Amino acid sequence: MQELQEQIGQSAGQIYNYLNSNGESTISKMKKELDLKGNFADLGLGWLAREDKVEISKKGASVSVRLK
């Protein structure tokens, strides 16, 4: 369990750094560029959302995320 939580935390860190460098991004573009395995992109985003660090919005069919 601890190892899994560490992997999720590392994914959240990668996502945070990506958004900090690139600004707002669609979730699909971010997932592709970070190449996070399995559902770690979703889990990392959930972590950041729970900590109130990201804002997620839907524009048409795409979902975008940016730092608060």
PDB file of C-alpha atoms in Angstrom:
ATOM      1  CA  MET A   1       0.000   0.000   0.000  1.00  0.00           C
ATOM      2  CA  GLN A   2       2.774   2.452   0.911  1.00  0.00           C
ATOM      3  CA  GLU A   3       4.523   1.869  -2.417  1.00  0.00           C
ATOM      4  CA  LEU A   4       1.289   2.522  -4.311  1.00  0.00           C
ATOM      5  CA  GLN A   5       0.701   5.742  -2.394  1.00  0.00           C
ATOM      6  CA  GLU A   6       4.256   6.858  -3.210  1.00  0.00           C
ATOM      7  CA  GLN A   7       3.674   6.203  -6.923  1.00  0.00           C
ATOM      8  CA  ILE A   8       0.456   8.250  -6.819  1.00  0.00           C
ATOM      9  CA  GLY A   9       2.275  11.060  -5.007  1.00  0.00           C
ATOM     10  CA  GLN A  10       5.072  10.994  -7.589  1.00  0.00           C
ATOM     11  CA  SER A  11       2.491  11.147 -10.387  1.00  0.00           C
ATOM     12  CA  ALA A  12       0.856  14.139  -8.691  1.00  0.00           C
ATOM     13  CA  GLY A  13       4.270  15.815  -8.517  1.00  0.00           C
ATOM     14  CA  GLN A  14       4.917  15.189 -12.210  1.00  0.00           C
ATOM     15  CA  ILE A  15       1.502  16.614 -13.104  1.00  0.00           C
ATOM     16  CA  TYR A  16       2.046  19.662 -10.877  1.00  0.00           C
ATOM     17  CA  ASN A  17       5.452  20.366 -12.438  1.00  0.00           C
ATOM     18  CA  TYR A  18       4.062  19.873 -15.947  1.00  0.00           C
ATOM     19  CA  LEU A  19       1.226  22.344 -15.347  1.00  0.00           C
ATOM     20  CA  ASN A  20       3.585  24.771 -13.636  1.00  0.00           C
ATOM     21  CA  SER A  21       5.833  24.768 -16.741  1.00  0.00           C
ATOM     22  CA  ASN A  22       3.191  24.551 -19.478  1.00  0.00           C
ATOM     23  CA  GLY A  23       0.107  26.225 -18.059  1.00  0.00           C
ATOM     24  CA  GLU A  24      -3.395  24.968 -18.778  1.00  0.00           C
ATOM     25  CA  SER A  25      -3.576  21.717 -20.709  1.00  0.00           C
ATOM     26  CA  THR A  26      -6.143  19.191 -21.778  1.00  0.00           C
ATOM     27  CA  ILE A  27      -5.969  16.069 -19.669  1.00  0.00           C
ATOM     28  CA  SER A  28      -5.450  13.864 -22.735  1.00  0.00           C
ATOM     29  CA  LYS A  29      -2.486  15.963 -23.963  1.00  0.00           C
ATOM     30  CA  MET A  30      -0.933  15.982 -20.498  1.00  0.00           C
ATOM     31  CA  LYS A  31      -1.338  12.197 -20.116  1.00  0.00           C
ATOM     32  CA  LYS A  32       0.282  11.623 -23.510  1.00  0.00           C
ATOM     33  CA  GLU A  33       3.240  13.938 -22.823  1.00  0.00           C
ATOM     34  CA  LEU A  34       3.889  12.632 -19.291  1.00  0.00           C
ATOM     35  CA  ASP A  35       3.447   8.990 -20.328  1.00  0.00           C
ATOM     36  CA  LEU A  36       2.056   8.001 -16.925  1.00  0.00           C
ATOM     37  CA  LYS A  37       1.272   4.291 -16.808  1.00  0.00           C
ATOM     38  CA  GLY A  38      -2.146   2.829 -16.077  1.00  0.00           C
ATOM     39  CA  ASN A  39      -4.467   5.198 -14.282  1.00  0.00           C
ATOM     40  CA  PHE A  40      -1.724   7.080 -12.395  1.00  0.00           C
ATOM     41  CA  ALA A  41      -2.551  10.300 -14.260  1.00  0.00           C
ATOM     42  CA  ASP A  42      -6.132  10.112 -12.973  1.00  0.00           C
ATOM     43  CA  LEU A  43      -5.018   9.172  -9.470  1.00  0.00           C
ATOM     44  CA  GLY A  44      -2.450  11.978  -9.421  1.00  0.00           C
ATOM     45  CA  LEU A  45      -5.042  14.479 -10.626  1.00  0.00           C
ATOM     46  CA  GLY A  46      -7.404  13.298  -7.916  1.00  0.00           C
ATOM     47  CA  TRP A  47      -4.665  13.832  -5.335  1.00  0.00           C
ATOM     48  CA  LEU A  48      -4.077  17.405  -6.563  1.00  0.00           C
ATOM     49  CA  ALA A  49      -7.825  18.103  -6.731  1.00  0.00           C
ATOM     50  CA  ARG A  50      -8.259  16.856  -3.159  1.00  0.00           C
ATOM     51  CA  GLU A  51      -5.494  19.227  -2.055  1.00  0.00           C
ATOM     52  CA  ASP A  52      -7.308  22.027  -3.945  1.00  0.00           C
ATOM     53  CA  LYS A  53      -4.269  22.719  -6.162  1.00  0.00           C
ATOM     54  CA  VAL A  54      -5.903  22.341  -9.587  1.00  0.00           C
ATOM     55  CA  GLU A  55      -8.964  23.613 -11.384  1.00  0.00           C
ATOM     56  CA  ILE A  56     -10.610  21.193 -13.802  1.00  0.00           C
ATOM     57  CA  SER A  57     -12.986  22.470 -16.481  1.00  0.00           C
ATOM     58  CA  LYS A  58     -14.898  20.956 -19.381  1.00  0.00           C
ATOM     59  CA  LYS A  59     -14.983  22.704 -22.747  1.00  0.00           C
ATOM     60  CA  GLY A  60     -17.071  20.762 -25.235  1.00  0.00           C
ATOM     61  CA  ALA A  61     -15.708  17.231 -25.375  1.00  0.00           C
ATOM     62  CA  SER A  62     -12.313  18.013 -23.827  1.00  0.00           C
ATOM     63  CA  VAL A  63     -11.455  18.373 -20.163  1.00  0.00           C
ATOM     64  CA  SER A  64      -8.740  20.863 -19.205  1.00  0.00           C
ATOM     65  CA  VAL A  65      -6.749  21.277 -16.034  1.00  0.00           C
ATOM     66  CA  ARG A  66      -4.679  24.131 -14.652  1.00  0.00           C
ATOM     67  CA  LEU A  67      -3.073  25.104 -11.378  1.00  0.00           C
ATOM     68  CA  LYS A  68      -5.069  27.335  -9.047  1.00  0.00           C
TER      69      LYS A  68
END
